[in-house]
Short mmCIF file of C-alpha atoms and ligand atoms in Angstrom, two decimals:
data_model
loop_
_atom_site.label_atom_id
_atom_site.label_comp_id
_atom_site.label_asym_id
_atom_site.label_seq_id
_atom_site.Cartn_x
_atom_site.Cartn_y
_atom_site.Cartn_z
CA MET A 30 108.43 82.05 78.58
CA ASP A 31 109.87 83.72 81.68
CA GLN A 32 110.02 81.92 85.00
CA ILE A 33 110.22 83.16 88.60
CA ARG A 34 112.71 81.65 91.03
CA ILE A 35 112.14 82.00 94.76
CA ILE A 36 114.22 80.81 97.70
CA GLY A 37 111.76 80.80 100.58
CA GLY A 38 112.05 81.22 104.31
CA THR A 39 112.88 84.91 104.78
CA PRO A 40 110.41 86.97 106.84
CA LEU A 41 109.50 90.07 104.81
CA ARG A 42 110.07 93.45 106.44
CA GLY A 43 109.61 96.96 105.08
CA THR A 44 107.14 99.07 103.15
CA ILE A 45 105.31 98.19 99.95
CA THR A 46 103.52 100.91 97.98
CA ILE A 47 100.25 99.61 96.56
CA SER A 48 99.50 100.40 92.91
CA GLY A 49 96.29 101.66 91.34
CA ALA A 50 93.63 98.98 90.95
CA LYS A 51 93.65 97.02 87.69
CA ASN A 52 89.93 96.28 88.01
CA ALA A 53 89.14 99.96 88.53
CA ALA A 54 91.48 101.19 85.78
CA LEU A 55 90.04 98.90 83.07
CA PRO A 56 86.44 100.23 83.19
CA LEU A 57 87.74 103.78 83.74
CA LEU A 58 89.74 103.57 80.50
CA THR A 59 86.61 102.49 78.59
CA ALA A 60 84.64 105.39 80.13
CA ALA A 61 86.66 107.65 77.82
CA LEU A 62 84.52 106.28 74.94
CA LEU A 63 81.50 108.11 76.37
CA SER A 64 82.75 111.62 75.68
CA ASN A 65 84.28 113.58 72.83
CA GLU A 66 86.42 115.44 75.36
CA ALA A 67 89.61 114.20 77.03
CA LEU A 68 89.70 111.96 80.09
CA GLU A 69 92.89 112.06 82.16
CA LEU A 70 93.49 109.12 84.52
CA THR A 71 96.25 109.03 87.14
CA ASN A 72 97.62 106.19 89.31
CA ILE A 73 97.31 103.81 86.33
CA PRO A 74 99.34 100.63 86.99
CA ASP A 75 101.89 99.33 84.49
CA LEU A 76 100.29 95.96 83.65
CA ALA A 77 99.78 93.77 80.59
CA ASP A 78 95.96 94.07 80.87
CA ILE A 79 96.16 97.88 80.85
CA LYS A 80 98.29 97.73 77.70
CA SER A 81 95.75 95.39 76.05
CA MET A 82 92.88 97.77 76.90
CA ILE A 83 94.80 100.77 75.53
CA ASP A 84 95.53 98.79 72.32
CA LEU A 85 91.83 98.01 72.01
CA LEU A 86 90.80 101.63 72.52
CA GLU A 87 93.40 102.85 70.02
CA GLN A 88 92.02 100.58 67.35
CA HIS A 89 88.56 102.09 68.02
CA GLY A 90 90.16 105.43 67.00
CA LEU A 91 91.00 106.98 70.39
CA THR A 92 94.17 108.98 70.76
CA VAL A 93 95.95 107.82 73.88
CA SER A 94 99.03 109.33 75.47
CA ARG A 95 100.67 107.51 78.32
CA ASP A 96 103.34 108.68 80.76
CA LEU A 97 104.54 105.51 82.48
CA GLU A 98 106.73 107.41 84.93
CA ALA A 99 103.86 109.64 86.05
CA LYS A 100 101.40 106.68 85.88
CA LYS A 101 99.15 108.90 83.77
CA VAL A 102 97.03 108.14 80.71
CA THR A 103 95.11 110.74 78.71
CA LEU A 104 92.46 109.48 76.30
CA ASN A 105 90.54 111.36 73.67
CA ALA A 106 87.60 109.73 71.91
CA GLN A 107 86.67 112.66 69.68
CA ALA A 108 86.82 110.46 66.58
CA ILE A 109 85.64 106.88 67.10
CA ASN A 110 86.15 105.34 63.67
CA ASN A 111 85.70 101.65 64.39
CA THR A 112 83.10 100.06 66.66
CA THR A 113 84.40 96.48 66.39
CA ALA A 114 86.34 94.84 69.25
CA PRO A 115 88.14 91.97 67.52
CA TYR A 116 88.58 88.42 68.77
CA ASP A 117 92.36 88.73 68.93
CA ILE A 118 92.24 91.32 71.72
CA VAL A 119 89.05 90.15 73.49
CA ARG A 120 90.33 86.58 73.85
CA LYS A 121 93.40 87.87 75.70
CA MET A 122 91.35 89.83 78.20
CA ARG A 123 87.70 89.29 79.10
CA ALA A 124 87.37 92.82 80.50
CA SER A 125 87.31 93.96 76.82
CA ILE A 126 83.54 93.43 77.10
CA LEU A 127 83.56 96.78 78.95
CA VAL A 128 83.70 98.65 75.62
CA LEU A 129 80.26 97.29 74.68
CA GLY A 130 78.04 99.55 76.83
CA PRO A 131 79.95 102.79 76.16
CA LEU A 132 80.19 102.15 72.39
CA VAL A 133 76.46 101.47 71.97
CA ALA A 134 75.59 104.48 74.12
CA ARG A 135 77.88 106.88 72.25
CA CYS A 136 77.85 105.52 68.68
CA GLY A 137 74.54 103.63 68.54
CA GLU A 138 76.33 100.43 67.54
CA ALA A 139 79.05 98.00 68.58
CA ARG A 140 80.41 94.67 67.44
CA VAL A 141 82.32 92.88 70.19
CA SER A 142 83.77 89.38 70.01
CA LEU A 143 82.15 87.00 72.50
CA PRO A 144 84.76 86.49 75.24
CA GLY A 145 84.26 82.72 75.62
CA GLY A 146 85.18 80.74 78.74
CA CYS A 147 88.40 80.96 80.69
CA SER A 148 90.40 78.79 83.06
CA ILE A 149 88.27 79.64 86.11
CA GLY A 150 84.84 79.00 84.57
CA THR A 151 82.42 79.45 81.67
CA ARG A 152 81.80 83.12 82.50
CA PRO A 153 78.81 84.05 80.31
CA VAL A 154 77.90 87.67 79.42
CA ASP A 155 74.12 87.21 79.32
CA ILE A 156 73.50 89.80 82.06
CA HIS A 157 75.37 92.48 80.08
CA LEU A 158 73.35 91.65 76.96
CA ARG A 159 69.95 91.41 78.63
CA GLY A 160 70.55 94.72 80.39
CA LEU A 161 71.47 96.47 77.14
CA GLU A 162 68.34 95.04 75.50
CA GLU A 163 66.28 96.52 78.32
CA LEU A 164 67.93 99.86 77.56
CA GLY A 165 66.59 99.49 74.01
CA ALA A 166 69.55 97.98 72.14
CA LYS A 167 68.93 95.30 69.53
CA ILE A 168 71.35 92.44 70.16
CA GLU A 169 72.24 89.65 67.78
CA LEU A 170 74.89 86.94 68.21
CA LYS A 171 76.53 86.04 64.93
CA ASP A 172 79.82 84.40 63.92
CA GLY A 173 81.18 84.59 67.45
CA TYR A 174 80.39 88.29 67.75
CA ILE A 175 77.86 90.35 69.71
CA ASN A 176 76.20 92.83 67.32
CA ALA A 177 74.46 95.60 69.24
CA GLU A 178 72.47 98.42 67.69
CA ALA A 179 70.58 101.41 69.05
CA PRO A 180 70.48 103.88 66.16
CA ASN A 181 68.08 106.21 67.99
CA GLY A 182 69.98 106.03 71.26
CA LEU A 183 69.31 104.12 74.48
CA ARG A 184 66.41 104.84 76.83
CA GLY A 185 66.34 104.45 80.60
CA ALA A 186 64.83 101.31 82.17
CA THR A 187 64.60 99.42 85.43
CA ILE A 188 66.93 96.44 85.20
CA THR A 189 66.97 93.68 87.79
CA MET A 190 70.14 91.65 87.47
CA PRO A 191 69.69 87.96 88.39
CA ILE A 192 73.27 87.56 89.67
CA VAL A 193 75.56 90.22 91.12
CA SER A 194 78.05 90.93 88.33
CA VAL A 195 80.81 93.50 88.59
CA THR A 196 81.50 94.19 84.91
CA ALA A 197 77.80 93.94 83.93
CA THR A 198 77.00 96.64 86.52
CA GLU A 199 79.84 98.76 85.11
CA ASN A 200 78.81 98.25 81.48
CA LEU A 201 75.17 99.13 82.18
CA MET A 202 76.01 102.07 84.46
CA MET A 203 78.22 103.56 81.72
CA ALA A 204 75.63 102.94 78.99
CA ALA A 205 72.86 104.51 81.09
CA THR A 206 74.76 107.78 81.57
CA LEU A 207 73.87 108.73 77.97
CA ALA A 208 70.42 107.06 77.81
CA LYS A 209 67.25 109.16 77.67
CA GLY A 210 65.51 109.16 81.05
CA THR A 211 66.09 107.27 84.28
CA THR A 212 67.76 103.87 84.71
CA LYS A 213 67.59 101.84 87.90
CA LEU A 214 70.05 98.97 88.31
CA ILE A 215 68.69 96.56 90.89
CA ASN A 216 70.91 93.89 92.52
CA ALA A 217 73.92 95.91 91.39
CA ALA A 218 77.47 95.03 92.45
CA ARG A 219 78.79 97.13 95.35
CA GLU A 220 82.57 96.76 94.83
CA PRO A 221 84.80 99.81 95.52
CA GLU A 222 85.71 99.75 91.80
CA ILE A 223 82.04 100.49 90.96
CA VAL A 224 82.09 103.51 93.27
CA ASP A 225 85.37 104.65 91.71
CA LEU A 226 83.85 104.43 88.23
CA ALA A 227 80.74 106.31 89.39
CA ASN A 228 82.96 109.04 90.90
CA CYS A 229 84.79 109.44 87.59
CA LEU A 230 81.56 109.46 85.57
CA ARG A 231 80.14 112.11 87.91
CA SER A 232 83.19 114.30 87.33
CA MET A 233 82.50 113.85 83.59
CA GLY A 234 78.99 115.25 84.18
CA ALA A 235 76.96 112.06 84.72
CA ASN A 236 74.08 111.99 87.17
CA ILE A 237 74.47 108.82 89.29
CA GLN A 238 73.22 107.96 92.76
CA GLY A 239 73.32 104.89 94.97
CA ASP A 240 76.69 103.44 93.85
CA GLY A 241 78.09 101.32 96.67
CA THR A 242 74.55 100.03 97.41
CA ASP A 243 72.60 97.36 95.53
CA THR A 244 70.43 99.92 93.70
CA ILE A 245 72.06 102.47 91.41
CA THR A 246 70.00 105.23 89.80
CA ILE A 247 71.27 107.00 86.70
CA GLU A 248 69.60 110.03 85.16
CA GLY A 249 70.74 110.16 81.54
CA VAL A 250 72.45 113.30 80.20
CA SER A 251 73.00 114.25 76.56
CA LYS A 252 76.75 114.69 76.77
CA LEU A 253 79.71 114.06 79.08
CA HIS A 254 82.70 116.38 79.32
CA LYS A 255 86.40 116.33 80.12
CA ALA A 256 87.64 115.24 83.53
CA THR A 257 90.63 114.11 85.57
CA HIS A 258 90.39 111.15 87.92
CA ARG A 259 92.78 109.22 90.22
CA VAL A 260 92.36 105.42 90.28
CA ILE A 261 91.78 103.88 93.74
CA ALA A 262 94.26 101.48 95.36
CA ASP A 263 94.27 97.86 94.31
CA ARG A 264 92.57 95.97 97.13
CA ILE A 265 93.58 92.59 95.71
CA GLU A 266 97.25 93.57 95.53
CA THR A 267 96.86 94.95 99.08
CA GLY A 268 95.46 91.64 100.34
CA THR A 269 98.14 89.66 98.50
CA PHE A 270 100.99 91.55 100.16
CA ALA A 271 99.23 91.36 103.53
CA ILE A 272 99.41 87.59 103.16
CA ALA A 273 103.06 87.83 102.10
CA ALA A 274 103.78 89.41 105.50
CA ALA A 275 101.73 86.84 107.41
CA ILE A 276 102.94 83.72 105.60
CA THR A 277 106.63 84.61 106.04
CA GLY A 278 106.21 85.59 109.70
CA GLY A 279 107.24 89.15 108.81
CA GLU A 280 106.00 92.69 109.17
CA LEU A 281 105.01 94.99 106.29
CA TYR A 282 103.61 98.48 106.00
CA LEU A 283 101.24 98.65 103.02
CA LYS A 284 101.24 102.23 101.79
CA ASP A 285 98.74 104.23 99.69
CA THR A 286 95.91 101.84 100.48
CA SER A 287 93.27 101.37 103.16
CA ILE A 288 91.84 98.71 105.47
CA ASP A 289 88.39 99.97 104.48
CA LEU A 290 88.75 98.46 100.99
CA LEU A 291 88.79 94.88 102.35
CA PRO A 292 86.50 94.56 105.39
CA SER A 293 85.85 90.84 105.21
CA PHE A 294 89.41 89.88 104.28
CA ILE A 295 90.90 91.95 107.13
CA SER A 296 88.56 90.37 109.67
CA SER A 297 89.53 86.86 108.40
CA LEU A 298 93.24 87.71 108.73
CA GLN A 299 92.66 88.96 112.26
CA LYS A 300 90.80 85.74 113.12
CA ALA A 301 93.85 83.87 111.83
CA GLY A 302 95.90 85.76 114.44
CA VAL A 303 97.53 88.35 112.17
CA ILE A 304 97.89 91.83 113.69
CA ILE A 305 96.56 94.74 111.65
CA GLU A 306 97.23 98.34 112.67
CA ALA A 307 96.01 101.37 110.74
CA GLY A 308 98.62 103.95 109.72
CA GLN A 309 98.33 107.41 108.22
CA ASP A 310 98.38 106.42 104.54
CA GLY A 311 98.02 102.65 104.81
CA PHE A 312 98.31 99.92 107.43
CA TRP A 313 100.72 97.56 109.16
CA VAL A 314 100.45 93.79 108.87
CA LYS A 315 102.38 92.05 111.65
CA SER A 316 102.75 88.39 112.49
CA SER A 317 102.06 87.44 116.08
CA ALA A 318 104.14 84.97 118.08
CA GLN A 319 101.28 82.45 117.74
CA PRO A 320 101.00 80.14 114.73
CA ILE A 321 98.43 81.04 112.04
CA ALA A 322 94.99 79.74 113.09
CA GLY A 323 92.69 77.95 110.62
CA VAL A 324 89.77 80.13 109.48
CA ASP A 325 86.80 79.11 107.32
CA ILE A 326 86.23 81.26 104.25
CA MET A 327 83.38 81.63 101.79
CA THR A 328 83.79 83.86 98.75
CA GLU A 329 80.95 86.32 98.11
CA PRO A 330 80.28 89.54 96.23
CA TYR A 331 81.54 92.68 98.03
CA PRO A 332 81.55 93.35 100.97
CA GLY A 333 82.07 89.58 101.38
CA PHE A 334 85.40 87.79 100.98
CA ALA A 335 86.70 88.44 97.42
CA THR A 336 87.09 85.44 95.12
CA ASP A 337 90.23 87.18 93.81
CA LEU A 338 91.84 86.62 97.25
CA GLN A 339 90.74 83.01 97.72
CA ALA A 340 93.88 81.40 96.26
CA GLN A 341 96.20 83.66 98.28
CA MET A 342 94.27 82.96 101.51
CA MET A 343 94.48 79.27 100.75
CA ALA A 344 98.28 79.56 100.50
CA LEU A 345 98.25 81.04 104.02
CA MET A 346 95.90 78.35 105.33
CA THR A 347 98.24 75.57 104.10
CA VAL A 348 100.53 76.39 107.04
CA CYS A 349 97.80 77.06 109.64
CA GLN A 350 97.41 75.22 112.89
CA GLY A 351 94.30 73.06 112.49
CA ALA A 352 92.19 73.21 109.35
CA SER A 353 90.27 75.60 107.13
CA MET A 354 87.23 75.03 104.93
CA MET A 355 87.32 77.30 101.89
CA THR A 356 84.16 77.55 99.78
CA GLU A 357 84.11 79.21 96.37
CA THR A 358 80.68 80.54 95.38
CA ILE A 359 81.53 82.89 92.48
CA PHE A 360 83.38 80.76 89.91
CA GLU A 361 82.94 77.03 89.35
CA ASN A 362 86.57 76.14 88.60
CA ARG A 363 88.68 78.24 90.87
CA PHE A 364 90.79 75.60 92.62
CA MET A 365 93.43 75.18 89.90
CA HIS A 366 96.13 76.16 92.40
CA VAL A 367 95.28 73.20 94.68
CA PRO A 368 97.31 70.49 92.90
CA GLU A 369 100.26 72.87 92.62
CA LEU A 370 100.11 73.79 96.33
CA CYS A 371 99.95 70.05 97.10
CA ARG A 372 103.15 69.57 95.09
CA MET A 373 104.74 71.92 97.63
CA GLY A 374 103.59 69.71 100.51
CA ALA A 375 100.15 71.21 101.27
CA ASN A 376 97.36 68.92 102.45
CA ILE A 377 94.17 69.94 100.60
CA THR A 378 91.11 67.91 99.61
CA VAL A 379 88.54 69.37 97.23
CA HIS A 380 84.85 68.39 97.51
CA GLY A 381 82.85 70.19 94.81
CA SER A 382 83.02 73.91 95.53
CA SER A 383 84.76 73.48 98.90
CA ALA A 384 88.37 72.76 99.75
CA LEU A 385 89.41 71.35 103.11
CA VAL A 386 92.89 72.62 103.94
CA ARG A 387 94.65 70.79 106.74
CA GLY A 388 97.61 72.83 107.94
CA VAL A 389 101.14 71.44 107.61
CA SER A 390 104.15 72.66 109.57
CA GLN A 391 106.28 73.49 106.51
CA LEU A 392 105.91 73.82 102.73
CA ARG A 393 108.74 72.68 100.48
CA GLY A 394 109.89 74.43 97.30
CA ALA A 395 109.02 72.73 93.98
CA PRO A 396 108.65 73.50 90.27
CA VAL A 397 105.06 74.73 89.83
CA MET A 398 102.93 76.12 87.05
CA ALA A 399 100.64 79.17 87.04
CA THR A 400 97.13 78.63 85.67
CA ASP A 401 95.53 82.04 86.15
CA LEU A 402 96.34 85.40 87.64
CA ARG A 403 95.41 84.84 91.28
CA ALA A 404 96.44 81.17 91.30
CA SER A 405 99.91 82.15 90.16
CA VAL A 406 100.40 84.69 92.92
CA SER A 407 99.27 82.14 95.52
CA LEU A 408 102.20 79.98 94.37
CA VAL A 409 104.58 82.94 94.77
CA LEU A 410 103.28 83.36 98.34
CA ALA A 411 103.72 79.65 99.06
CA GLY A 412 107.23 79.84 97.57
CA LEU A 413 108.14 82.72 99.89
CA ALA A 414 107.22 80.59 102.90
CA ALA A 415 108.60 77.26 101.61
CA GLU A 416 111.90 75.69 102.44
CA GLY A 417 114.21 75.69 99.40
CA GLU A 418 113.70 76.65 95.79
CA THR A 419 110.41 77.19 93.93
CA ILE A 420 110.40 77.76 90.18
CA LEU A 421 107.15 79.20 88.83
CA SER A 422 106.44 78.81 85.11
CA ARG A 423 103.93 80.65 82.90
CA VAL A 424 104.45 83.90 84.74
CA TYR A 425 102.69 85.93 82.04
CA HIS A 426 99.56 85.43 84.17
CA LEU A 427 101.29 87.32 86.97
CA ASP A 428 102.23 90.20 84.68
CA ARG A 429 98.56 90.75 83.86
CA GLY A 430 97.79 91.90 87.38
CA TYR A 431 100.83 92.57 89.59
CA GLU A 432 102.96 95.62 88.92
CA HIS A 433 106.72 95.08 89.50
CA ILE A 434 106.02 92.24 91.91
CA GLU A 435 109.58 90.90 92.16
CA THR A 436 111.00 94.38 92.84
CA LYS A 437 108.38 95.11 95.49
CA LEU A 438 109.03 91.80 97.28
CA ARG A 439 112.84 91.98 96.91
CA GLN A 440 112.89 95.41 98.56
CA CYS A 441 111.45 93.74 101.64
CA GLY A 442 114.03 90.96 101.77
CA ALA A 443 112.51 88.25 99.55
CA HIS A 444 114.86 86.11 97.48
CA ILE A 445 112.98 86.27 94.22
CA GLU A 446 114.21 86.75 90.66
CA ARG A 447 112.89 86.51 87.14
CA ILE A 448 114.61 84.11 84.80
CA LYS A 449 114.21 85.48 81.27
CA GLU A 450 113.06 83.06 78.58
CA LYS A 451 116.54 82.51 77.04
CA GLU A 452 118.15 81.77 80.41
CA ALA A 453 115.23 79.46 81.30
CA LEU A 454 115.69 77.50 78.07
CA ALA A 455 119.43 77.19 78.62
CA ALA A 456 118.98 75.97 82.20
C1 UD1 B 23 85.10 90.85 87.96
C2 UD1 B 23 86.59 91.03 88.14
C3 UD1 B 23 87.23 89.69 88.51
C4 UD1 B 23 86.53 89.09 89.74
C5 UD1 B 23 85.02 89.03 89.53
C6 UD1 B 23 84.27 88.60 90.78
C7 UD1 B 23 87.10 92.84 86.63
C8 UD1 B 23 87.76 93.27 85.36
N1 UD1 B 23 87.14 91.54 86.90
O1 UD1 B 23 84.93 89.93 86.87
O2 UD1 B 23 88.62 89.93 88.81
O3 UD1 B 23 87.02 87.79 89.96
O4 UD1 B 23 84.52 90.32 89.15
O5 UD1 B 23 84.54 89.44 91.83
O6 UD1 B 23 86.60 93.65 87.39
N2 UD1 B 23 77.90 85.94 85.35
C9 UD1 B 23 76.88 85.45 84.58
N3 UD1 B 23 76.45 86.20 83.51
C10 UD1 B 23 77.00 87.41 83.21
C11 UD1 B 23 78.03 87.91 84.01
C12 UD1 B 23 78.47 87.14 85.09
O7 UD1 B 23 76.38 84.35 84.81
O8 UD1 B 23 76.57 88.04 82.23
C13 UD1 B 23 78.38 85.16 86.52
C14 UD1 B 23 79.87 84.75 86.38
O9 UD1 B 23 80.04 83.58 85.61
C15 UD1 B 23 80.24 84.57 87.82
C16 UD1 B 23 79.40 85.64 88.54
O10 UD1 B 23 78.38 85.99 87.64
O11 UD1 B 23 79.85 83.30 88.27
C17 UD1 B 23 80.16 86.89 88.92
O12 UD1 B 23 80.98 87.30 87.85
P1 UD1 B 23 81.26 88.84 87.53
O13 UD1 B 23 81.05 89.69 88.74
O14 UD1 B 23 80.53 89.21 86.30
O15 UD1 B 23 82.79 88.79 87.18
P2 UD1 B 23 83.51 89.77 86.19
O16 UD1 B 23 82.80 91.07 86.21
O17 UD1 B 23 83.74 89.11 84.88
#
């Protein structure tokens, strides 16, 4: 397996162009299942998860053409010839569950492998299933698979979701576009990726209102048509590079993104003493002469502080002046990066769902191991700030969600390189 080698201590300076959002692109790709006409998506990032989703859609019978250079994918679901999402693909990527709603709505049936738990928690899919049942689907769990059937089509319903779930909201919103009558999703997720999906579905002919609030109303239509849609900027990548600027004492311009995508995160960075200035097509992140101040963080559904930025913020807090209490409320096991950060000299104590981070004056490079996508990037950030060499193993996690990360960081002065598997074995 590849490794990443970082020599820390260089303040990053320059411009980083932010890619299209992975978590917007994944549901948008599955939206193609809803129509027998083509869906063209632009600003699609080059990531392992996108490749997995395209593989999944191709085995459902979609024709997919991809232009990596132009970041464009065109999907055509005229002939869906297989409604099963197999274990082999679903186990690699939980977001595969996003084919469930569109398949049942369009084909009247779907068989999707149960995703199972993952390193950050048990992550059930009960809200997706209960919602589809309320839309009239018959659901049965058998042999590790979800069997869903609605031979006479779905019908609109009022669905109150007990917990705010991003992908459940997306699955049900997509399914409801082709249901007969009106669907109301109550306690819906409000993430920018939901609004992006709703915008795309509207350009395909769907009738959706209220996206971006906690109540989404969908008036079912009989058919969706062809459309072209540009994926929004990745707010998690944006936040990650903002921290790269702050933790190295540097100055970065983050291009093709917006402060408005991360209200709570930006205000936490400002409280920590980081200077944020809006630009024409992005924003500046500048370190101040003062040391980073400790800020308390609690993860929450949007517009609260994103759980997907918790590990990165913790990396920043390891070098703060004072202390920071970081509380994780979304996933039960999302502190896997803590022991690795401690190996680099951080002072962190975990009590249940909270971590007390006492700032240290300097991190030291060390061999560390990635455990999940966001944990691994927090170790890259710590490595950029640390004295000496950090070697990060299991970087395939990183490749799931960060497009060309070494190149982007190197262009701004970071000493970071990928050691290919053969070289790593020989070393
Ligand atoms: C999405 C994001 C992920 C992010 C997460 C929270 C994608 C592809 N992934 O994941 O990067 O970390 O939102 O912002 O967009 N839950 C249930 N039952 C369900 C569904 C969820 O109990 O049926 C619970 C989960 O275990 C979790 C909470 O609800 O505790 C929120 O999870 P959810 O918003 O569903 O996360 P994902 O949509 O899987």
